[in-house]
PDB file of C-alpha atoms in Angstrom:
ATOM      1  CA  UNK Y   1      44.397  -9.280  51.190  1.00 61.00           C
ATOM      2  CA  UNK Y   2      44.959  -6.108  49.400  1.00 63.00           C
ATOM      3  CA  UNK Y   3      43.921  -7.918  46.009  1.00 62.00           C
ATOM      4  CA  UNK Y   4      40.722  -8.900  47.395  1.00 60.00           C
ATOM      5  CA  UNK Y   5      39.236  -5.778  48.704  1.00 58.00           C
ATOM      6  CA  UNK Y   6      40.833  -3.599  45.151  1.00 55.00           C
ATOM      7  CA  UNK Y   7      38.018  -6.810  43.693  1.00 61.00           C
ATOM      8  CA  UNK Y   8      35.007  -6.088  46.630  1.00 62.00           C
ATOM      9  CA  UNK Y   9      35.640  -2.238  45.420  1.00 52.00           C
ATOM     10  CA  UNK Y  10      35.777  -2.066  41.680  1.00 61.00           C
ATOM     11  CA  UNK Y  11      32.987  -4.486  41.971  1.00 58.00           C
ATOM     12  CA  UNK Y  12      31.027  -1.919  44.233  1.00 60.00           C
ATOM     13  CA  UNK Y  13      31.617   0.981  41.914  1.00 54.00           C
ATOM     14  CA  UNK Y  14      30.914  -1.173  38.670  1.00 56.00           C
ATOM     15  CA  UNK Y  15      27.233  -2.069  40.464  1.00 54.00           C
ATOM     16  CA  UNK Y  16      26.855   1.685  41.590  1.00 59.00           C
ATOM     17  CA  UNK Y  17      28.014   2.435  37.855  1.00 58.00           C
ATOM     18  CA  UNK Y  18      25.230   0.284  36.316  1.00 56.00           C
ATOM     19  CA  UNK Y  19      22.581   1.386  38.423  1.00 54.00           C
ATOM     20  CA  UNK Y  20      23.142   4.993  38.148  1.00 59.00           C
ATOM     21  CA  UNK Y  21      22.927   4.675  34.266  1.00 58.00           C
ATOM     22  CA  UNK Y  22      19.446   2.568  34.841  1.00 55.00           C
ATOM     23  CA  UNK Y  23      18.489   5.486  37.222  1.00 55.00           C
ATOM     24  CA  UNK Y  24      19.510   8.236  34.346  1.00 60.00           C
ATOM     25  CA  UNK Y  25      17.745   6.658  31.704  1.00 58.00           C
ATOM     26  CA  UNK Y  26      14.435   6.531  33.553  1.00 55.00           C
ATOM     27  CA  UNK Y  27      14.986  10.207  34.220  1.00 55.00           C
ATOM     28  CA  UNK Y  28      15.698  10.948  30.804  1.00 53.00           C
ATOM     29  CA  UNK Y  29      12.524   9.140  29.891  1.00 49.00           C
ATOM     30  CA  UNK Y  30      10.188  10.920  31.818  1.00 48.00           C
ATOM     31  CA  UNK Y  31      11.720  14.629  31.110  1.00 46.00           C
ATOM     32  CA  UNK Y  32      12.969  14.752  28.050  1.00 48.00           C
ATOM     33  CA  UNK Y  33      10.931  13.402  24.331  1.00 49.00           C
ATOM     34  CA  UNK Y  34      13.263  11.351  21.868  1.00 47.00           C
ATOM     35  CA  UNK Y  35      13.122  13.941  19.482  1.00 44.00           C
ATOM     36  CA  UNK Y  36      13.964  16.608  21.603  1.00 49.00           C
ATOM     37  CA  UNK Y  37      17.001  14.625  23.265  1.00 46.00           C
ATOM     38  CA  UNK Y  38      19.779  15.961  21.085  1.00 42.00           C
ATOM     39  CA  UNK Y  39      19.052  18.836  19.581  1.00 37.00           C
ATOM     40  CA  UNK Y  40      20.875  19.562  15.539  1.00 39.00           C
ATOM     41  CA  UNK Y  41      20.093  22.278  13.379  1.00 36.00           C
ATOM     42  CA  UNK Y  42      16.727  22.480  12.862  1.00 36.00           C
ATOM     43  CA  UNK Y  43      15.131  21.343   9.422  1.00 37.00           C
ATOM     44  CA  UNK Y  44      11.905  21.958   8.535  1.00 37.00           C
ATOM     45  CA  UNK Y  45       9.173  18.756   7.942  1.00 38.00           C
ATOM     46  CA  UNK Y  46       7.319  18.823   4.523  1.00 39.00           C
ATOM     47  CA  UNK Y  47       4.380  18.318   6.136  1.00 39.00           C
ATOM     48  CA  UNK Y  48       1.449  20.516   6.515  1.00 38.00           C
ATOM     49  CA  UNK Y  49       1.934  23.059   9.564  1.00 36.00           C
ATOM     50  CA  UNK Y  50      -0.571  21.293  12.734  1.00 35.00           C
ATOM     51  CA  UNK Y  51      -0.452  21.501  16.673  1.00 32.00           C
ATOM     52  CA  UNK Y  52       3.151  19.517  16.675  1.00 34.00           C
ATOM     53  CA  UNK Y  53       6.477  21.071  16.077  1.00 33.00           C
ATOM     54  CA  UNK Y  54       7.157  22.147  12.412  1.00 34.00           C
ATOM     55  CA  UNK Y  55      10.492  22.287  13.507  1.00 34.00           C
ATOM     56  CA  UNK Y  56      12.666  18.924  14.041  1.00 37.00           C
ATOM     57  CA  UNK Y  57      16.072  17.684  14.821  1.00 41.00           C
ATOM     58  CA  UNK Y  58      16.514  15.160  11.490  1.00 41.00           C
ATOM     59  CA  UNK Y  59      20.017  16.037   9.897  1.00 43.00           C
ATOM     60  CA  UNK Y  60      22.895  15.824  11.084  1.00 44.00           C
ATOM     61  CA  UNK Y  61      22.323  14.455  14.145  1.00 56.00           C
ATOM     62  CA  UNK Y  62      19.506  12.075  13.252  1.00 61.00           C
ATOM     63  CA  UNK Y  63      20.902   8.871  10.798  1.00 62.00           C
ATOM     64  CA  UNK Y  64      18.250   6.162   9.385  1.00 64.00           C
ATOM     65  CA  UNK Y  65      19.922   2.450  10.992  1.00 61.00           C
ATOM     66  CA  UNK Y  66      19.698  -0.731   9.324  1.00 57.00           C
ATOM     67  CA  UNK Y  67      16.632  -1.701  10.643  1.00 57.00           C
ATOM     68  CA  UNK Y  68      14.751   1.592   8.804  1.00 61.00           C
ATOM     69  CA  UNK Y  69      14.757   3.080  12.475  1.00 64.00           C
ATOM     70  CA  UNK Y  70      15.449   6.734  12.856  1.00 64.00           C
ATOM     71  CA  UNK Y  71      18.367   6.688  15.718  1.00 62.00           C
ATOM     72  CA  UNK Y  72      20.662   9.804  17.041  1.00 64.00           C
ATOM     73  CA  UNK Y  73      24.343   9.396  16.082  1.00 63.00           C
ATOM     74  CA  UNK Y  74      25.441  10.330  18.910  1.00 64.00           C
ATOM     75  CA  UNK Y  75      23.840   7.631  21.181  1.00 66.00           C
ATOM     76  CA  UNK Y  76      24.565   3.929  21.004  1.00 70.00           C
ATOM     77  CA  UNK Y  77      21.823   2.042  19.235  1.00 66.00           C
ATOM     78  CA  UNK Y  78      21.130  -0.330  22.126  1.00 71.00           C
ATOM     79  CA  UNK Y  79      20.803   2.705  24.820  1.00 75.00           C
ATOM     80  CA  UNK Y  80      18.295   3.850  22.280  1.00 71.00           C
ATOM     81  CA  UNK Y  81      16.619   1.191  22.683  1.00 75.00           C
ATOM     82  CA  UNK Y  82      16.406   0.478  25.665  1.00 80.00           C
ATOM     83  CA  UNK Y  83      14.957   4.335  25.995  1.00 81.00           C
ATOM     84  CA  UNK Y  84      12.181   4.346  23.158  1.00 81.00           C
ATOM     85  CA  UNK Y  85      10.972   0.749  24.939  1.00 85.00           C
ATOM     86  CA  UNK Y  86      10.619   3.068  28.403  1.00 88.00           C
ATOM     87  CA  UNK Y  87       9.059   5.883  26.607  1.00 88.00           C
ATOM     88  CA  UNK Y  88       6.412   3.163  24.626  1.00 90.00           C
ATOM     89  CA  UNK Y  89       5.504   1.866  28.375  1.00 92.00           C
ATOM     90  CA  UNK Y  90       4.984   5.624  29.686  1.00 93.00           C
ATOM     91  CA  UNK Y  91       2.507   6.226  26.214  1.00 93.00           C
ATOM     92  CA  UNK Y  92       0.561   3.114  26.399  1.00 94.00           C
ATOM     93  CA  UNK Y  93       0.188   4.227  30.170  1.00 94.00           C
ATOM     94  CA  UNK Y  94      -0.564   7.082  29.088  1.00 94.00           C
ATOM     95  CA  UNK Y  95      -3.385   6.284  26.791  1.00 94.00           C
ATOM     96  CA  UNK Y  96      -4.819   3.833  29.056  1.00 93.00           C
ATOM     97  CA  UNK Y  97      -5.278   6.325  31.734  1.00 94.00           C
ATOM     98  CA  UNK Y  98      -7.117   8.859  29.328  1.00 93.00           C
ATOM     99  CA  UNK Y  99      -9.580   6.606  27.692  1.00 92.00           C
ATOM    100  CA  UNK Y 100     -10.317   6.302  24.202  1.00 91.00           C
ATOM    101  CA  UNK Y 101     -12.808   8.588  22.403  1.00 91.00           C
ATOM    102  CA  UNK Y 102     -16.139   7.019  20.945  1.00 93.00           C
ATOM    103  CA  UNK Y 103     -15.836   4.543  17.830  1.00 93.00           C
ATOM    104  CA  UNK Y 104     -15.245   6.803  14.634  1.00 93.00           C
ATOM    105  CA  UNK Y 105     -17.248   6.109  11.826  1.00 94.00           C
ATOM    106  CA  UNK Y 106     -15.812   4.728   8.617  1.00 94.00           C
ATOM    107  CA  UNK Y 107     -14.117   6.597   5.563  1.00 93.00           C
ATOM    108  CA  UNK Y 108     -16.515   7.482   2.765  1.00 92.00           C
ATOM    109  CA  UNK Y 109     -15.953   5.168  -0.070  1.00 92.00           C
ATOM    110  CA  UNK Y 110     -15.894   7.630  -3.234  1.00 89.00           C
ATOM    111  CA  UNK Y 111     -15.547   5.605  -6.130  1.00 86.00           C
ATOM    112  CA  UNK Y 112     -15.227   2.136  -7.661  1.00 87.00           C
ATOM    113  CA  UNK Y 113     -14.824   1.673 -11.211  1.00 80.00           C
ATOM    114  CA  UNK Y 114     -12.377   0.203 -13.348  1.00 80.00           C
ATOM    115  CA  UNK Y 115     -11.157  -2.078 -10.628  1.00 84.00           C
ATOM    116  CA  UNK Y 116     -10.052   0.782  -8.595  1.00 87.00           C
ATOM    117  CA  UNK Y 117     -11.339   1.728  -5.325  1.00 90.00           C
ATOM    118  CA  UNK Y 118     -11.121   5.439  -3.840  1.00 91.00           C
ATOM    119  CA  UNK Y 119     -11.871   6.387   0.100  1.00 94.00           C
ATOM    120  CA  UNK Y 120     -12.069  10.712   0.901  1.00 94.00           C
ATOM    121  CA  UNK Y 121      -9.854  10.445   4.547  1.00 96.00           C
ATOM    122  CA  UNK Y 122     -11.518  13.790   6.412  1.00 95.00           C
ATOM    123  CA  UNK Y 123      -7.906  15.571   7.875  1.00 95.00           C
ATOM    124  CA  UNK Y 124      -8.465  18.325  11.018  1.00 94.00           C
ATOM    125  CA  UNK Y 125      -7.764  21.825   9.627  1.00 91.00           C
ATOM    126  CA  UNK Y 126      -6.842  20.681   6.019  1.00 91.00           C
ATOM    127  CA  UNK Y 127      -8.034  19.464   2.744  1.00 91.00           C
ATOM    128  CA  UNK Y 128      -9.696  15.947   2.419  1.00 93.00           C
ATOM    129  CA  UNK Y 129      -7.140  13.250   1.479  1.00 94.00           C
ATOM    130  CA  UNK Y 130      -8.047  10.403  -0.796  1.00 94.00           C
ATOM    131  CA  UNK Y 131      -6.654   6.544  -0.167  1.00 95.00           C
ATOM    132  CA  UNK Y 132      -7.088   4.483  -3.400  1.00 93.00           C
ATOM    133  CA  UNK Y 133      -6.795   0.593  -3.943  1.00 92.00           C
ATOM    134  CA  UNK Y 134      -6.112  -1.742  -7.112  1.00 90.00           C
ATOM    135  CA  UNK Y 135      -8.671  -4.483  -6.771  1.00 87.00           C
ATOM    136  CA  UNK Y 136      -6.366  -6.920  -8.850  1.00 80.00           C
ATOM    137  CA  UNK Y 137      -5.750 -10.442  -7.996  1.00 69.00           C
ATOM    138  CA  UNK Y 138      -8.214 -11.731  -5.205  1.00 68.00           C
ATOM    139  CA  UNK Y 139      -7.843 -14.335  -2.901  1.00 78.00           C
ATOM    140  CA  UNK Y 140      -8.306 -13.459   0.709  1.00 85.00           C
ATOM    141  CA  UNK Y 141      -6.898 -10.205   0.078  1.00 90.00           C
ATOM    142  CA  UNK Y 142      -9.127  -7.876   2.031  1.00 93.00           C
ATOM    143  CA  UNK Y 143     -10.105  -4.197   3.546  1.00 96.00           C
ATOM    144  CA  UNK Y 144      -9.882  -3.580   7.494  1.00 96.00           C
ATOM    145  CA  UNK Y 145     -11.272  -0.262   8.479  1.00 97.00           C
ATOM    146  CA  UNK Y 146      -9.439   1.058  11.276  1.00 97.00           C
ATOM    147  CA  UNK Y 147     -10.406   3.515  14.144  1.00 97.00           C
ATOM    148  CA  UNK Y 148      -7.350   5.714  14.473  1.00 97.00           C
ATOM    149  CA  UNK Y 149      -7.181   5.757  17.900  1.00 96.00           C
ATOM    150  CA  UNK Y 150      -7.597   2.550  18.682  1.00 96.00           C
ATOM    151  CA  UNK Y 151      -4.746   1.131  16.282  1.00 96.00           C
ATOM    152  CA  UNK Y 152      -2.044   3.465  17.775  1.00 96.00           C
ATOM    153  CA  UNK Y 153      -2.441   2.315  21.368  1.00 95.00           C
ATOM    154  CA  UNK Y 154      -3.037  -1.433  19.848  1.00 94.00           C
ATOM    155  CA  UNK Y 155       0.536  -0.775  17.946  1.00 94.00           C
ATOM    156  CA  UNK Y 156       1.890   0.591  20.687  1.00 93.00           C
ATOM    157  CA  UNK Y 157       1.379  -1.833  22.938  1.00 92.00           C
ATOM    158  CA  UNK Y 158       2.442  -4.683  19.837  1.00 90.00           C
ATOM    159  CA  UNK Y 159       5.504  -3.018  19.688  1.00 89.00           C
ATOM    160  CA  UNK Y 160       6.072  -3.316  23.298  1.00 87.00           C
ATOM    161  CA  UNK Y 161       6.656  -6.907  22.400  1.00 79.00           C
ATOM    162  CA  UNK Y 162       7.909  -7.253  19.125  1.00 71.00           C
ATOM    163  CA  UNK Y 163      11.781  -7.688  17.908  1.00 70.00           C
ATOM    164  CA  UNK Y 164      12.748  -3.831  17.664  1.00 69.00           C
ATOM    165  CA  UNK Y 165      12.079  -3.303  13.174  1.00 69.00           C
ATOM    166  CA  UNK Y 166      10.078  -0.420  11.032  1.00 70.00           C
ATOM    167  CA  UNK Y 167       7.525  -3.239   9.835  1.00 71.00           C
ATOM    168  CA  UNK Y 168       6.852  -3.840  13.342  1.00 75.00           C
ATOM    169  CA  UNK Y 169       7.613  -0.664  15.886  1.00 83.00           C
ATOM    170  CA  UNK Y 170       5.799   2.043  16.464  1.00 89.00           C
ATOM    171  CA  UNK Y 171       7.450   6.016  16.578  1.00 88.00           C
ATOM    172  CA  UNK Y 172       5.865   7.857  19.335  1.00 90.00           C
ATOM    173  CA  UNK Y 173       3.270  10.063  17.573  1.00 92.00           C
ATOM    174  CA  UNK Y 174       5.798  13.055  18.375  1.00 89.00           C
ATOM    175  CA  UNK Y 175       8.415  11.539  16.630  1.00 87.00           C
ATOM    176  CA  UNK Y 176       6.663  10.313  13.673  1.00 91.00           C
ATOM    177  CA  UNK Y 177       7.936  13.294  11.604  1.00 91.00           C
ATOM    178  CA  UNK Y 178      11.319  12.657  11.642  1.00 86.00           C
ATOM    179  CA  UNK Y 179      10.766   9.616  10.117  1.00 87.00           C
ATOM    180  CA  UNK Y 180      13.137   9.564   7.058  1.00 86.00           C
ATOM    181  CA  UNK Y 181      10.491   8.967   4.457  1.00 89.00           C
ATOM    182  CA  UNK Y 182       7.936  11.355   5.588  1.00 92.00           C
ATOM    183  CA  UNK Y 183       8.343  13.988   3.191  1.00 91.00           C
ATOM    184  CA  UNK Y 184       7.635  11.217   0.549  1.00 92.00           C
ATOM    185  CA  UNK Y 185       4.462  11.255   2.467  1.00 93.00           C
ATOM    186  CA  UNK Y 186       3.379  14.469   2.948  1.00 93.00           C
ATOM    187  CA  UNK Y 187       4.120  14.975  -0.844  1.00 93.00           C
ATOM    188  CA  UNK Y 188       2.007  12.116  -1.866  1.00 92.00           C
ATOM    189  CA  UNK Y 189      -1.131  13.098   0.289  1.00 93.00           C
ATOM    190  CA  UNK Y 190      -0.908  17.002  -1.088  1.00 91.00           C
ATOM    191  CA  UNK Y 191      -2.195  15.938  -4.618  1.00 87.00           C
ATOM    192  CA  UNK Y 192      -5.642  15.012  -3.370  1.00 84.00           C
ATOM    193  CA  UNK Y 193      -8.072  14.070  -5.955  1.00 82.00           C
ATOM    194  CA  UNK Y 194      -5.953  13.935  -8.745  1.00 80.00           C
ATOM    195  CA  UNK Y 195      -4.236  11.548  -7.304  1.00 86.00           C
ATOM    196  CA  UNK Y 196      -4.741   9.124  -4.362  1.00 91.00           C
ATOM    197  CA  UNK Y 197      -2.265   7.408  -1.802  1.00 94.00           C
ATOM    198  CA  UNK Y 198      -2.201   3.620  -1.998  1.00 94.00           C
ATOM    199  CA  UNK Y 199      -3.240   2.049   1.180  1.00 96.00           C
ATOM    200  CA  UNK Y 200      -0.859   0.292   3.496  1.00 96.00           C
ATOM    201  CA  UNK Y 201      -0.302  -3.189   3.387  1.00 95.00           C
ATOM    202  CA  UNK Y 202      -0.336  -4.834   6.721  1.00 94.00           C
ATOM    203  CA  UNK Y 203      -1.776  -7.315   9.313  1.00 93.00           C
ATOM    204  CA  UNK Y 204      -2.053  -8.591  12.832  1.00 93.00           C
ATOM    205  CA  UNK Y 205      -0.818 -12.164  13.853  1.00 89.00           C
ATOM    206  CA  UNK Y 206      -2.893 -13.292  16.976  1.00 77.00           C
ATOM    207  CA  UNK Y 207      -0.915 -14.889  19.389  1.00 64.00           C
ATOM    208  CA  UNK Y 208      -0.918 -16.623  22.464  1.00 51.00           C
ATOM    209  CA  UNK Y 209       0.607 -14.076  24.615  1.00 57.00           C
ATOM    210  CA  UNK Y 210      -0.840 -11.306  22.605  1.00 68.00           C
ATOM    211  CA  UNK Y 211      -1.324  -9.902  19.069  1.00 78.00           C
ATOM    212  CA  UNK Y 212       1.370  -8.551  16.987  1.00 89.00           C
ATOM    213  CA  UNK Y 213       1.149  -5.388  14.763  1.00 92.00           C
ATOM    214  CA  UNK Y 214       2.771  -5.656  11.277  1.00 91.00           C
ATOM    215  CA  UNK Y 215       3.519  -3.707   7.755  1.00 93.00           C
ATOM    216  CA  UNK Y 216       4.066  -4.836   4.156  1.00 92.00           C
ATOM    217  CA  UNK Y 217       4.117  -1.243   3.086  1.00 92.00           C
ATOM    218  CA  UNK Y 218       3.241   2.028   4.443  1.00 93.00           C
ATOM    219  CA  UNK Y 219       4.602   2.858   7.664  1.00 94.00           C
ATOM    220  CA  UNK Y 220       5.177   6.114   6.680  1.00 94.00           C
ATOM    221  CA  UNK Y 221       1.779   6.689   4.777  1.00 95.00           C
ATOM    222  CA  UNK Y 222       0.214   5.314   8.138  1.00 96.00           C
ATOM    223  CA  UNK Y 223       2.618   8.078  10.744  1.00 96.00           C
ATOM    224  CA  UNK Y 224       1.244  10.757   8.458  1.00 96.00           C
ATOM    225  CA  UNK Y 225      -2.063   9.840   9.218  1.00 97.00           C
ATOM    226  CA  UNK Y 226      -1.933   9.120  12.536  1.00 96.00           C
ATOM    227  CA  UNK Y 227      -0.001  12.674  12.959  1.00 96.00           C
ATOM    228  CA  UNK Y 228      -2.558  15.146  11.365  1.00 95.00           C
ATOM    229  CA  UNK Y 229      -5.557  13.597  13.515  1.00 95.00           C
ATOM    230  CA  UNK Y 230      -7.407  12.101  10.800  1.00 96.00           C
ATOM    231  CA  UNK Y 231     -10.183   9.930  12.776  1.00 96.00           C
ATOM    232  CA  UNK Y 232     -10.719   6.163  10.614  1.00 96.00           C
ATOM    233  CA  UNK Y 233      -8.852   4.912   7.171  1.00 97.00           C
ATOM    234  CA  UNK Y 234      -8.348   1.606   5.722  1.00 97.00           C
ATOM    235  CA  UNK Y 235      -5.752  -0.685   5.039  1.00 97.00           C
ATOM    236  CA  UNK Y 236      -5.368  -3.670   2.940  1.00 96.00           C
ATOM    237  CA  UNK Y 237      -4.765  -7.266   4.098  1.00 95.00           C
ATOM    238  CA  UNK Y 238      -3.130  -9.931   2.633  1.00 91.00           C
ATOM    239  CA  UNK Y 239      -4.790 -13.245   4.539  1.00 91.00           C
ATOM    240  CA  UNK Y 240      -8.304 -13.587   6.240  1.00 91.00           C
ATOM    241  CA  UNK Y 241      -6.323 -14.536   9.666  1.00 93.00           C
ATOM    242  CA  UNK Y 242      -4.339 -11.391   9.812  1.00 93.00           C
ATOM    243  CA  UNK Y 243      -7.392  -9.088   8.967  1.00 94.00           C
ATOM    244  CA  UNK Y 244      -9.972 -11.083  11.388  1.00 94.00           C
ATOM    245  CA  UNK Y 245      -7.157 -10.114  14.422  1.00 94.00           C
ATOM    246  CA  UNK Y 246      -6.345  -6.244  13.077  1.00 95.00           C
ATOM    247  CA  UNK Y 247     -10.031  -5.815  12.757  1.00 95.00           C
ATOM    248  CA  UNK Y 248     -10.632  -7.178  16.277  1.00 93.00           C
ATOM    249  CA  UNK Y 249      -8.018  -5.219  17.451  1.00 93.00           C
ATOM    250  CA  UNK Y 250      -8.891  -1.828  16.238  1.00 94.00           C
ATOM    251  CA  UNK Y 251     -11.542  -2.393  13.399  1.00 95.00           C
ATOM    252  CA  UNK Y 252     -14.692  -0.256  12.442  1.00 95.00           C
ATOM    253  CA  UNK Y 253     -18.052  -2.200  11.193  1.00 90.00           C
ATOM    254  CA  UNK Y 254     -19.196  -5.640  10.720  1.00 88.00           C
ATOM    255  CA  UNK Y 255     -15.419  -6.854   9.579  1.00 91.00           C
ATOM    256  CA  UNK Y 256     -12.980  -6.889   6.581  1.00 94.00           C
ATOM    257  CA  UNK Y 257     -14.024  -6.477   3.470  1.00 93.00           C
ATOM    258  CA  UNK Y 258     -12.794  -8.647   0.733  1.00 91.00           C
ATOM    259  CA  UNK Y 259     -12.278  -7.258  -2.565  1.00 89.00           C
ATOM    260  CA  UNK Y 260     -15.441  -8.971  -4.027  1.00 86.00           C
ATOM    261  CA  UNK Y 261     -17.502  -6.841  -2.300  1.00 88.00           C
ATOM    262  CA  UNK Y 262     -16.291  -3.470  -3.090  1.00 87.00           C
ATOM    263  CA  UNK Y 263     -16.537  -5.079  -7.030  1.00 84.00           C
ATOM    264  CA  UNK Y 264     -19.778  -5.455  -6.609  1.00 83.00           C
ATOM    265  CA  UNK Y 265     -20.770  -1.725  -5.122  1.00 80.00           C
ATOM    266  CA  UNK Y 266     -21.692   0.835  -7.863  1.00 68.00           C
ATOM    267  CA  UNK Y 267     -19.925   3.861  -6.549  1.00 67.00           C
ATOM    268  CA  UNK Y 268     -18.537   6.330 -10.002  1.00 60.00           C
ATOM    269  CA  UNK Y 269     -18.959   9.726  -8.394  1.00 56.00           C
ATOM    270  CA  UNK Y 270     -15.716  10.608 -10.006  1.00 54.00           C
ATOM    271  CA  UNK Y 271     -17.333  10.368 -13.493  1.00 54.00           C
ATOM    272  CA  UNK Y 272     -20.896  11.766 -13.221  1.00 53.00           C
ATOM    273  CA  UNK Y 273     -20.791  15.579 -14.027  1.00 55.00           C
ATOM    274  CA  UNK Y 274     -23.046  16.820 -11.535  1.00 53.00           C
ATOM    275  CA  UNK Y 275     -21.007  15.391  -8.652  1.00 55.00           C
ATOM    276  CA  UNK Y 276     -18.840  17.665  -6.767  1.00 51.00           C
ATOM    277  CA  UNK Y 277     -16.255  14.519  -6.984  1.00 52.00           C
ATOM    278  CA  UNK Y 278     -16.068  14.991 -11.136  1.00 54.00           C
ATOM    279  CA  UNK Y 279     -12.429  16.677 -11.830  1.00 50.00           C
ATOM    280  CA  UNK Y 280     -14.537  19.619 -13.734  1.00 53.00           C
ATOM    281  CA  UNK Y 281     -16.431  20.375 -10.501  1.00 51.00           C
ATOM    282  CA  UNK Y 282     -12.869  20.617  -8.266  1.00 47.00           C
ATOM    283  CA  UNK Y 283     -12.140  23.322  -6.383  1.00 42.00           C
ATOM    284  CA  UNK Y 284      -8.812  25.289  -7.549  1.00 41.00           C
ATOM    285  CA  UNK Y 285      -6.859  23.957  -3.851  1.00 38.00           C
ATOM    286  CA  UNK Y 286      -7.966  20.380  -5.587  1.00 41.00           C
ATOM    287  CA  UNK Y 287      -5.820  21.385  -8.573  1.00 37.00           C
ATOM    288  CA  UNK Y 288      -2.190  20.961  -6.728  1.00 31.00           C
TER     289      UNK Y 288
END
């Protein structure tokens, strides 16, 4: 009799357990941000100074897992996850609730010569930033120009979905900074002109439950973007399926562009003298 109701009660306090943690966790997700959760000594981002923190929480309490995710040490890895999936709800939420601004228009494309191709990326508050692309090979491979806005709620919500990885989920905007590559980032995109960032290599698989957000390469070119407000960019695309969905997703014009017709547009303003693109015409913040 006694052995019965010890069972009835641990199993009472391991329910009340369980749903105090679930209780706790939404708590935690509506007060506190994931980068402000545990708080380290403070080391400073390498990227420019904007309206986000310039201070975060990356070493030694931040660790990168094996999954290219930045997690906390000091939390398990599947409470974490459980957490960021709670906070991704709350920002698509949120974004759905305050609208989207209007379409942006597309990067300028600068130059095409020599089988490269070079787009100026307009940054709030900084220096333009210039995306380049090897037009090598062919094949479908492609050009999707994305609306900025637009793709982060799209990848949001993809990564709502998708099995927890850095090819496929989405950092909170906030927490894009910690991001264990991002200096590699920031340094890349401070040389301008003299020389561009490649684009990012990535896709969207349409399925029949919903679409599905993916990267190649450059995650962590993409957070930097999507952290210092920039407005459109491109990215490149491996098949015509993948680009037809990201494009329909979160695309700018008519559709992807394969690499044909760039070839074919006459754009040097890098090489005529009386452009203000020509390396002799650059202004001396140009000359990093």
């Amino acid at each position: 009799m006694i052995g019965k109701w010890l069972r009835r009660f641990s199993q009472s306090l391991k329910g009340t357990a369980i749903g105090l943690l679930i209780w706790l966790g939404r708590r935690l997700a509506k007060t506190v941000s994931i980068a402000s959760l545990i708080r380290g000594s403070p080391v400073r981002s390498s990227a420019p100074a904007m309206s986000s923190p310039s201070m975060w929480p990356v070493k030694p309490f931040w660790r990168c897992d094996r999954r290219g995710l930045m997690v906390p040490t000091r939390i398990p890895v599947f409470a974490w996850d459980a957490l960021r999936r709670l906070e991704l709800r709350q920002e698509l939420t949120r974004l759905n609730r305050d609208g989207l601004p209007e379409l942006a228009s597309p990067p300028d494309l600068v130059h095409v010569r020599n089988n490269v191709a070079v787009w100026r990326i307009p940054v709030p508050g900084h220096n333009d930033r210039y995306l380049k692309l090897h037009l090598d090979g062919g094949g479908d491979r492609c050009v999707v120009m994305l609306d900025a806005a637009r793709f982060y709620r799209e990848w949001v919500a993809s990564s709502l979905e998708a099995q927890v990885g850095r090819s496929s989920t989405v950092a909170l905007k906030r927490d894009m900074p910690i991001d264990y590559k991002f200096h590699y980032a920031a340094d890349g995109f401070a040389k301008g002109r003299r020389n561009p960032v490649p684009l990012a290599d990535g896709g969207a698989n349409g399925l029949g439950w919903g679409s599905r957000i993916y990267f190649n390469d450059g995650v962590t070119r993409t957070y930097w973007l999507l952290t210092h407000g920039v407005a459109s960019f491109p990215i490149e695309v491996s098949r015509t399926e993948p680009a037809m969905e990201l494009h329909r997703l979160a695309g700018i014009g008519e559709g992807p562009i394969p690499y044909a017709n760039l070839l074919a547009q006459n754009v040097w303003e890098f090489d005529d003298p009386a452009s203000p693109w020509h390396p002799g015409n650059w202004l001396a913040e140009d000359r990093i």
